[in-house]
Amino acid sequence: AQSVTQPDIHITVSEGASLELRCNYSYGATPYLFWYVQSPGQGLQLLLKYFSGDTLVQGIKGFEAEFKRSQSSFNLRKPSVHWSDAAEYFCAVALSYNTDKLIFGTGTRLQVFP
Amino acid sequence: SQTIHQWPATLVQPVGSPLSLECTVEGTSNPNLYWYRQAAGRGLQLLFYSVGIGQISSEVPQNLSASRPQDRQFILSSKKLLLSDSGFYLCAWSQNDRDNQPQHFGDGTRLSIL
């Protein structure tokens, strides 16, 4: 069955430090991949998406993610974290035969210390 | 531009009472619409999705139902709430006229069952 794994439940970084949030998927064909961010008590905001082409995708708020087929990964990165980046981050995959259905990971909560 | 509205933002209901959560989308026509539930500390679970008026697909058996009485209106209902219905409910939309469109989320409704 298709699945998304975010192995880190909680990550703490200092402001200005670099960040990498891990995401692994299980799916036989080429997936469509997304990263969303959720601030406390709010809905989800799309950070970036990958459908095809260049495996390094740029998103909003200075985030980027790299699709690595050999590792079944789509890790999210940011070179320098700001305190306002503290939130929960969700990786999601849409299946190529039905892009209407998203499968979400369980999320990674990011805490940023000044 | 497109916007999505959910209400109420917060709701406290007794066990056994009925439920009606509403979601509307503006600035687009014939969107795909989705209802998700997010339980505390967990990812998002797709409950229902709709590709058109009166067309509802249910993803998981449960105590809830969904209806789409108008093109851009999606309602989540229950006749009798259970304690296990507590959670954060999110509505989302995506464009229906092109492939590989990301989903865009509302701000959610926090439902507490007493």
PDB file of C-alpha atoms in Angstrom:
ATOM      1  CA  ALA A   1       0.000   0.000   0.000  1.00  0.00           C
ATOM      2  CA  GLN A   2       1.112   3.533  -0.644  1.00  0.00           C
ATOM      3  CA  SER A   3       2.427   5.414   2.343  1.00  0.00           C
ATOM      4  CA  VAL A   4       4.376   8.454   3.451  1.00  0.00           C
ATOM      5  CA  THR A   5       6.787   8.407   6.363  1.00  0.00           C
ATOM      6  CA  GLN A   6       8.116  11.398   8.215  1.00  0.00           C
ATOM      7  CA  PRO A   7      10.577   9.800  10.639  1.00  0.00           C
ATOM      8  CA  ASP A   8      11.103  12.893  12.797  1.00  0.00           C
ATOM      9  CA  ILE A   9       8.129  13.739  14.981  1.00  0.00           C
ATOM     10  CA  HIS A  10       9.768  16.790  16.536  1.00  0.00           C
ATOM     11  CA  ILE A  11      12.826  18.830  15.540  1.00  0.00           C
ATOM     12  CA  THR A  12      14.383  21.742  17.374  1.00  0.00           C
ATOM     13  CA  VAL A  13      16.820  24.133  15.729  1.00  0.00           C
ATOM     14  CA  SER A  14      18.342  27.486  16.551  1.00  0.00           C
ATOM     15  CA  GLU A  15      17.354  30.522  14.547  1.00  0.00           C
ATOM     16  CA  GLY A  16      19.759  30.941  11.630  1.00  0.00           C
ATOM     17  CA  ALA A  17      20.656  27.262  11.506  1.00  0.00           C
ATOM     18  CA  SER A  18      20.014  25.110   8.467  1.00  0.00           C
ATOM     19  CA  LEU A  19      17.074  22.721   8.374  1.00  0.00           C
ATOM     20  CA  GLU A  20      16.276  19.432   6.713  1.00  0.00           C
ATOM     21  CA  LEU A  21      12.979  17.618   7.238  1.00  0.00           C
ATOM     22  CA  ARG A  22      12.845  14.062   6.007  1.00  0.00           C
ATOM     23  CA  CYS A  23      10.106  12.443   3.955  1.00  0.00           C
ATOM     24  CA  ASN A  24      10.061   8.959   2.473  1.00  0.00           C
ATOM     25  CA  TYR A  25       7.321   7.507   0.346  1.00  0.00           C
ATOM     26  CA  SER A  26       6.309   4.072  -0.740  1.00  0.00           C
ATOM     27  CA  TYR A  27       4.825   3.920  -4.205  1.00  0.00           C
ATOM     28  CA  GLY A  28       5.716   1.886  -7.268  1.00  0.00           C
ATOM     29  CA  ALA A  29       5.293   4.553  -9.919  1.00  0.00           C
ATOM     30  CA  THR A  30       6.382   8.176 -10.104  1.00  0.00           C
ATOM     31  CA  PRO A  31       4.616  10.038  -7.338  1.00  0.00           C
ATOM     32  CA  TYR A  32       3.473  13.620  -7.168  1.00  0.00           C
ATOM     33  CA  LEU A  33       4.914  15.103  -4.004  1.00  0.00           C
ATOM     34  CA  PHE A  34       3.990  18.041  -1.818  1.00  0.00           C
ATOM     35  CA  TRP A  35       5.098  19.812   1.311  1.00  0.00           C
ATOM     36  CA  TYR A  36       2.573  21.738   3.396  1.00  0.00           C
ATOM     37  CA  VAL A  37       3.054  23.850   6.509  1.00  0.00           C
ATOM     38  CA  GLN A  38       0.493  24.271   9.295  1.00  0.00           C
ATOM     39  CA  SER A  39       0.700  27.004  11.914  1.00  0.00           C
ATOM     40  CA  PRO A  40      -1.053  26.239  15.224  1.00  0.00           C
ATOM     41  CA  GLY A  41      -4.834  26.191  14.914  1.00  0.00           C
ATOM     42  CA  GLN A  42      -4.755  26.953  11.217  1.00  0.00           C
ATOM     43  CA  GLY A  43      -5.153  25.203   7.902  1.00  0.00           C
ATOM     44  CA  LEU A  44      -2.387  23.922   5.672  1.00  0.00           C
ATOM     45  CA  GLN A  45      -0.430  26.117   3.288  1.00  0.00           C
ATOM     46  CA  LEU A  46       1.291  24.663   0.242  1.00  0.00           C
ATOM     47  CA  LEU A  47       5.055  25.222   0.345  1.00  0.00           C
ATOM     48  CA  LEU A  48       6.068  23.459  -2.844  1.00  0.00           C
ATOM     49  CA  LYS A  49       5.244  20.590  -5.152  1.00  0.00           C
ATOM     50  CA  TYR A  50       7.005  18.160  -7.473  1.00  0.00           C
ATOM     51  CA  PHE A  51       5.360  16.617 -10.506  1.00  0.00           C
ATOM     52  CA  SER A  52       8.187  16.078 -12.995  1.00  0.00           C
ATOM     53  CA  GLY A  53      11.318  17.678 -14.417  1.00  0.00           C
ATOM     54  CA  ASP A  54      14.021  19.225 -12.274  1.00  0.00           C
ATOM     55  CA  THR A  55      14.320  17.196  -9.087  1.00  0.00           C
ATOM     56  CA  LEU A  56      15.188  20.257  -7.002  1.00  0.00           C
ATOM     57  CA  VAL A  57      12.113  22.396  -6.533  1.00  0.00           C
ATOM     58  CA  GLN A  58      11.900  25.835  -5.023  1.00  0.00           C
ATOM     59  CA  GLY A  59       8.983  26.878  -2.875  1.00  0.00           C
ATOM     60  CA  ILE A  60       7.739  29.818  -0.891  1.00  0.00           C
ATOM     61  CA  LYS A  61       9.377  31.249   2.231  1.00  0.00           C
ATOM     62  CA  GLY A  62      12.855  30.184   1.112  1.00  0.00           C
ATOM     63  CA  PHE A  63      12.169  26.443   1.227  1.00  0.00           C
ATOM     64  CA  GLU A  64      13.348  23.891  -1.304  1.00  0.00           C
ATOM     65  CA  ALA A  65      12.996  20.131  -1.651  1.00  0.00           C
ATOM     66  CA  GLU A  66      14.830  17.487  -3.606  1.00  0.00           C
ATOM     67  CA  PHE A  67      13.236  14.413  -5.129  1.00  0.00           C
ATOM     68  CA  LYS A  68      15.519  11.389  -5.021  1.00  0.00           C
ATOM     69  CA  ARG A  69      13.976   8.427  -6.757  1.00  0.00           C
ATOM     70  CA  SER A  70      16.725   6.012  -5.698  1.00  0.00           C
ATOM     71  CA  GLN A  71      16.035   6.792  -2.035  1.00  0.00           C
ATOM     72  CA  SER A  72      12.256   7.292  -2.363  1.00  0.00           C
ATOM     73  CA  SER A  73      12.731  10.584  -0.587  1.00  0.00           C
ATOM     74  CA  PHE A  74      11.552  14.167  -0.864  1.00  0.00           C
ATOM     75  CA  ASN A  75      13.343  16.057   1.892  1.00  0.00           C
ATOM     76  CA  LEU A  76      12.558  19.676   2.675  1.00  0.00           C
ATOM     77  CA  ARG A  77      15.411  22.100   3.295  1.00  0.00           C
ATOM     78  CA  LYS A  78      16.019  25.676   4.280  1.00  0.00           C
ATOM     79  CA  PRO A  79      19.489  27.185   4.614  1.00  0.00           C
ATOM     80  CA  SER A  80      18.656  29.558   7.464  1.00  0.00           C
ATOM     81  CA  VAL A  81      15.621  29.113   9.697  1.00  0.00           C
ATOM     82  CA  HIS A  82      13.633  32.059  11.036  1.00  0.00           C
ATOM     83  CA  TRP A  83      11.616  32.020  14.243  1.00  0.00           C
ATOM     84  CA  SER A  84       8.447  32.380  12.160  1.00  0.00           C
ATOM     85  CA  ASP A  85       9.151  28.986  10.579  1.00  0.00           C
ATOM     86  CA  ALA A  86       8.079  27.232  13.769  1.00  0.00           C
ATOM     87  CA  ALA A  87       5.089  25.139  12.714  1.00  0.00           C
ATOM     88  CA  GLU A  88       4.133  21.614  11.716  1.00  0.00           C
ATOM     89  CA  TYR A  89       5.248  20.361   8.337  1.00  0.00           C
ATOM     90  CA  PHE A  90       3.478  17.686   6.335  1.00  0.00           C
ATOM     91  CA  CYS A  91       4.741  15.735   3.379  1.00  0.00           C
ATOM     92  CA  ALA A  92       2.107  14.296   1.043  1.00  0.00           C
ATOM     93  CA  VAL A  93       1.991  12.129  -2.043  1.00  0.00           C
ATOM     94  CA  ALA A  94      -0.649  11.984  -4.748  1.00  0.00           C
ATOM     95  CA  LEU A  95      -0.931   8.827  -6.731  1.00  0.00           C
ATOM     96  CA  SER A  96      -0.368   9.196 -10.446  1.00  0.00           C
ATOM     97  CA  TYR A  97      -3.548   7.301 -11.275  1.00  0.00           C
ATOM     98  CA  ASN A  98      -5.656   9.496  -9.015  1.00  0.00           C
ATOM     99  CA  THR A  99      -4.132  12.826  -8.230  1.00  0.00           C
ATOM    100  CA  ASP A 100      -7.262  13.811  -6.320  1.00  0.00           C
ATOM    101  CA  LYS A 101      -6.233  11.715  -3.345  1.00  0.00           C
ATOM    102  CA  LEU A 102      -3.423  12.879  -1.131  1.00  0.00           C
ATOM    103  CA  ILE A 103      -1.738  10.593   1.370  1.00  0.00           C
ATOM    104  CA  PHE A 104      -0.191  12.581   4.197  1.00  0.00           C
ATOM    105  CA  GLY A 105       2.632  11.797   6.535  1.00  0.00           C
ATOM    106  CA  THR A 106       2.073  12.240  10.255  1.00  0.00           C
ATOM    107  CA  GLY A 107       3.958  15.526  10.298  1.00  0.00           C
ATOM    108  CA  THR A 108       7.101  16.984  11.841  1.00  0.00           C
ATOM    109  CA  ARG A 109       6.793  19.697  14.445  1.00  0.00           C
ATOM    110  CA  LEU A 110       9.532  22.303  14.137  1.00  0.00           C
ATOM    111  CA  GLN A 111      10.549  24.360  17.122  1.00  0.00           C
ATOM    112  CA  VAL A 112      12.927  27.301  16.654  1.00  0.00           C
ATOM    113  CA  PHE A 113      14.996  28.707  19.490  1.00  0.00           C
ATOM    114  CA  PRO A 114      16.296  32.296  19.379  1.00  0.00           C
TER     115      PRO A 114
ATOM    116  CA  SER B   1      -8.139  35.009  -6.631  1.00  0.00           C
ATOM    117  CA  GLN B   2      -9.633  31.945  -5.051  1.00  0.00           C
ATOM    118  CA  THR B   3     -10.528  31.757  -1.391  1.00  0.00           C
ATOM    119  CA  ILE B   4     -11.952  29.053   0.829  1.00  0.00           C
ATOM    120  CA  HIS B   5     -14.014  29.676   3.941  1.00  0.00           C
ATOM    121  CA  GLN B   6     -14.900  27.303   6.737  1.00  0.00           C
ATOM    122  CA  TRP B   7     -17.188  27.909   9.665  1.00  0.00           C
ATOM    123  CA  PRO B   8     -17.489  27.805  12.507  1.00  0.00           C
ATOM    124  CA  ALA B   9     -13.858  28.055  13.561  1.00  0.00           C
ATOM    125  CA  THR B  10     -14.555  26.371  16.893  1.00  0.00           C
ATOM    126  CA  LEU B  11     -17.436  24.216  18.025  1.00  0.00           C
ATOM    127  CA  VAL B  12     -18.244  22.447  21.278  1.00  0.00           C
ATOM    128  CA  GLN B  13     -21.026  19.908  21.077  1.00  0.00           C
ATOM    129  CA  PRO B  14     -22.482  17.276  23.430  1.00  0.00           C
ATOM    130  CA  VAL B  15     -22.394  13.596  22.559  1.00  0.00           C
ATOM    131  CA  GLY B  16     -25.450  12.618  20.552  1.00  0.00           C
ATOM    132  CA  SER B  17     -26.086  16.069  19.111  1.00  0.00           C
ATOM    133  CA  PRO B  18     -26.170  16.776  15.363  1.00  0.00           C
ATOM    134  CA  LEU B  19     -23.396  18.463  13.410  1.00  0.00           C
ATOM    135  CA  SER B  20     -23.168  20.696  10.389  1.00  0.00           C
ATOM    136  CA  LEU B  21     -19.888  22.198   9.204  1.00  0.00           C
ATOM    137  CA  GLU B  22     -19.869  24.346   6.123  1.00  0.00           C
ATOM    138  CA  CYS B  23     -17.204  25.098   3.540  1.00  0.00           C
ATOM    139  CA  THR B  24     -17.459  27.432   0.572  1.00  0.00           C
ATOM    140  CA  VAL B  25     -15.022  28.313  -2.186  1.00  0.00           C
ATOM    141  CA  GLU B  26     -14.966  31.576  -4.102  1.00  0.00           C
ATOM    142  CA  GLY B  27     -13.237  32.602  -7.292  1.00  0.00           C
ATOM    143  CA  THR B  28     -13.431  29.311  -9.160  1.00  0.00           C
ATOM    144  CA  SER B  29     -16.044  27.018 -10.613  1.00  0.00           C
ATOM    145  CA  ASN B  30     -16.548  23.262 -10.440  1.00  0.00           C
ATOM    146  CA  PRO B  31     -13.727  22.653  -7.956  1.00  0.00           C
ATOM    147  CA  ASN B  32     -12.878  19.306  -6.435  1.00  0.00           C
ATOM    148  CA  LEU B  33     -13.763  19.511  -2.735  1.00  0.00           C
ATOM    149  CA  TYR B  34     -12.417  17.529   0.190  1.00  0.00           C
ATOM    150  CA  TRP B  35     -13.070  17.012   3.906  1.00  0.00           C
ATOM    151  CA  TYR B  36     -10.200  15.871   6.127  1.00  0.00           C
ATOM    152  CA  ARG B  37      -9.965  15.123   9.829  1.00  0.00           C
ATOM    153  CA  GLN B  38      -6.825  15.708  11.818  1.00  0.00           C
ATOM    154  CA  ALA B  39      -6.725  13.981  15.172  1.00  0.00           C
ATOM    155  CA  ALA B  40      -4.366  15.308  17.838  1.00  0.00           C
ATOM    156  CA  GLY B  41      -0.743  14.407  17.041  1.00  0.00           C
ATOM    157  CA  ARG B  42      -1.641  12.629  13.829  1.00  0.00           C
ATOM    158  CA  GLY B  43      -1.684  13.330  10.148  1.00  0.00           C
ATOM    159  CA  LEU B  44      -4.645  14.132   7.973  1.00  0.00           C
ATOM    160  CA  GLN B  45      -7.222  11.538   7.099  1.00  0.00           C
ATOM    161  CA  LEU B  46      -9.332  12.061   3.982  1.00  0.00           C
ATOM    162  CA  LEU B  47     -13.005  11.624   4.862  1.00  0.00           C
ATOM    163  CA  PHE B  48     -14.884  12.641   1.713  1.00  0.00           C
ATOM    164  CA  TYR B  49     -14.217  14.141  -1.659  1.00  0.00           C
ATOM    165  CA  SER B  50     -16.446  15.463  -4.398  1.00  0.00           C
ATOM    166  CA  VAL B  51     -15.821  16.112  -8.080  1.00  0.00           C
ATOM    167  CA  GLY B  52     -19.211  17.739  -8.707  1.00  0.00           C
ATOM    168  CA  ILE B  53     -22.636  18.647  -7.331  1.00  0.00           C
ATOM    169  CA  GLY B  54     -24.237  15.660  -5.650  1.00  0.00           C
ATOM    170  CA  GLN B  55     -21.158  13.465  -6.223  1.00  0.00           C
ATOM    171  CA  ILE B  56     -19.627  12.337  -2.947  1.00  0.00           C
ATOM    172  CA  SER B  57     -17.017   9.653  -2.370  1.00  0.00           C
ATOM    173  CA  SER B  58     -16.513   8.341   1.129  1.00  0.00           C
ATOM    174  CA  GLU B  59     -13.060   7.184   2.087  1.00  0.00           C
ATOM    175  CA  VAL B  60     -13.673   5.648   5.484  1.00  0.00           C
ATOM    176  CA  PRO B  61     -16.744   4.199   7.169  1.00  0.00           C
ATOM    177  CA  GLN B  62     -17.835   6.476   9.931  1.00  0.00           C
ATOM    178  CA  ASN B  63     -20.499   8.415  11.707  1.00  0.00           C
ATOM    179  CA  LEU B  64     -20.283  11.362   9.323  1.00  0.00           C
ATOM    180  CA  SER B  65     -21.764  12.248   5.945  1.00  0.00           C
ATOM    181  CA  ALA B  66     -21.087  14.922   3.357  1.00  0.00           C
ATOM    182  CA  SER B  67     -23.209  16.774   0.853  1.00  0.00           C
ATOM    183  CA  ARG B  68     -22.578  19.198  -1.973  1.00  0.00           C
ATOM    184  CA  PRO B  69     -25.814  21.081  -2.584  1.00  0.00           C
ATOM    185  CA  GLN B  70     -24.165  23.765  -4.713  1.00  0.00           C
ATOM    186  CA  ASP B  71     -21.088  23.901  -6.927  1.00  0.00           C
ATOM    187  CA  ARG B  72     -18.871  25.613  -4.388  1.00  0.00           C
ATOM    188  CA  GLN B  73     -20.458  24.476  -1.137  1.00  0.00           C
ATOM    189  CA  PHE B  74     -19.453  21.385   0.806  1.00  0.00           C
ATOM    190  CA  ILE B  75     -21.144  20.375   4.055  1.00  0.00           C
ATOM    191  CA  LEU B  76     -20.029  17.846   6.647  1.00  0.00           C
ATOM    192  CA  SER B  77     -22.812  16.448   8.829  1.00  0.00           C
ATOM    193  CA  SER B  78     -23.663  13.988  11.524  1.00  0.00           C
ATOM    194  CA  LYS B  79     -26.994  12.998  13.030  1.00  0.00           C
ATOM    195  CA  LYS B  80     -25.471  11.932  16.355  1.00  0.00           C
ATOM    196  CA  LEU B  81     -21.968  12.870  17.380  1.00  0.00           C
ATOM    197  CA  LEU B  82     -19.647  10.450  19.131  1.00  0.00           C
ATOM    198  CA  LEU B  83     -16.752  11.265  21.431  1.00  0.00           C
ATOM    199  CA  SER B  84     -14.425   9.906  18.762  1.00  0.00           C
ATOM    200  CA  ASP B  85     -15.605  12.610  16.344  1.00  0.00           C
ATOM    201  CA  SER B  86     -13.530  15.202  18.176  1.00  0.00           C
ATOM    202  CA  GLY B  87     -10.754  16.679  16.075  1.00  0.00           C
ATOM    203  CA  PHE B  88      -9.740  19.359  13.659  1.00  0.00           C
ATOM    204  CA  TYR B  89     -11.710  19.302  10.416  1.00  0.00           C
ATOM    205  CA  LEU B  90     -10.246  20.763   7.286  1.00  0.00           C
ATOM    206  CA  CYS B  91     -11.897  21.519   3.981  1.00  0.00           C
ATOM    207  CA  ALA B  92      -9.801  21.757   0.817  1.00  0.00           C
ATOM    208  CA  TRP B  93     -10.324  22.441  -2.871  1.00  0.00           C
ATOM    209  CA  SER B  94      -8.409  21.842  -6.083  1.00  0.00           C
ATOM    210  CA  GLN B  95      -8.981  22.776  -9.699  1.00  0.00           C
ATOM    211  CA  ASN B  96     -10.936  20.232 -11.670  1.00  0.00           C
ATOM    212  CA  ASP B  97     -10.077  21.338 -15.176  1.00  0.00           C
ATOM    213  CA  ARG B  98      -6.392  20.451 -15.222  1.00  0.00           C
ATOM    214  CA  ASP B  99      -4.284  17.542 -14.037  1.00  0.00           C
ATOM    215  CA  ASN B 100      -1.921  17.560 -11.096  1.00  0.00           C
ATOM    216  CA  GLN B 101      -3.407  20.487  -9.255  1.00  0.00           C
ATOM    217  CA  PRO B 102      -2.477  20.952  -5.590  1.00  0.00           C
ATOM    218  CA  GLN B 103      -5.073  21.133  -2.868  1.00  0.00           C
ATOM    219  CA  HIS B 104      -5.671  24.374  -1.000  1.00  0.00           C
ATOM    220  CA  PHE B 105      -6.934  24.267   2.556  1.00  0.00           C
ATOM    221  CA  GLY B 106      -9.279  26.314   4.693  1.00  0.00           C
ATOM    222  CA  ASP B 107      -8.444  27.392   8.232  1.00  0.00           C
ATOM    223  CA  GLY B 108     -10.253  24.457   9.797  1.00  0.00           C
ATOM    224  CA  THR B 109     -12.894  23.849  12.465  1.00  0.00           C
ATOM    225  CA  ARG B 110     -11.864  22.634  15.900  1.00  0.00           C
ATOM    226  CA  LEU B 111     -14.636  20.292  17.104  1.00  0.00           C
ATOM    227  CA  SER B 112     -14.753  19.233  20.745  1.00  0.00           C
ATOM    228  CA  ILE B 113     -17.297  16.661  21.888  1.00  0.00           C
ATOM    229  CA  LEU B 114     -18.286  16.662  25.564  1.00  0.00           C
TER     230      LEU B 114
END
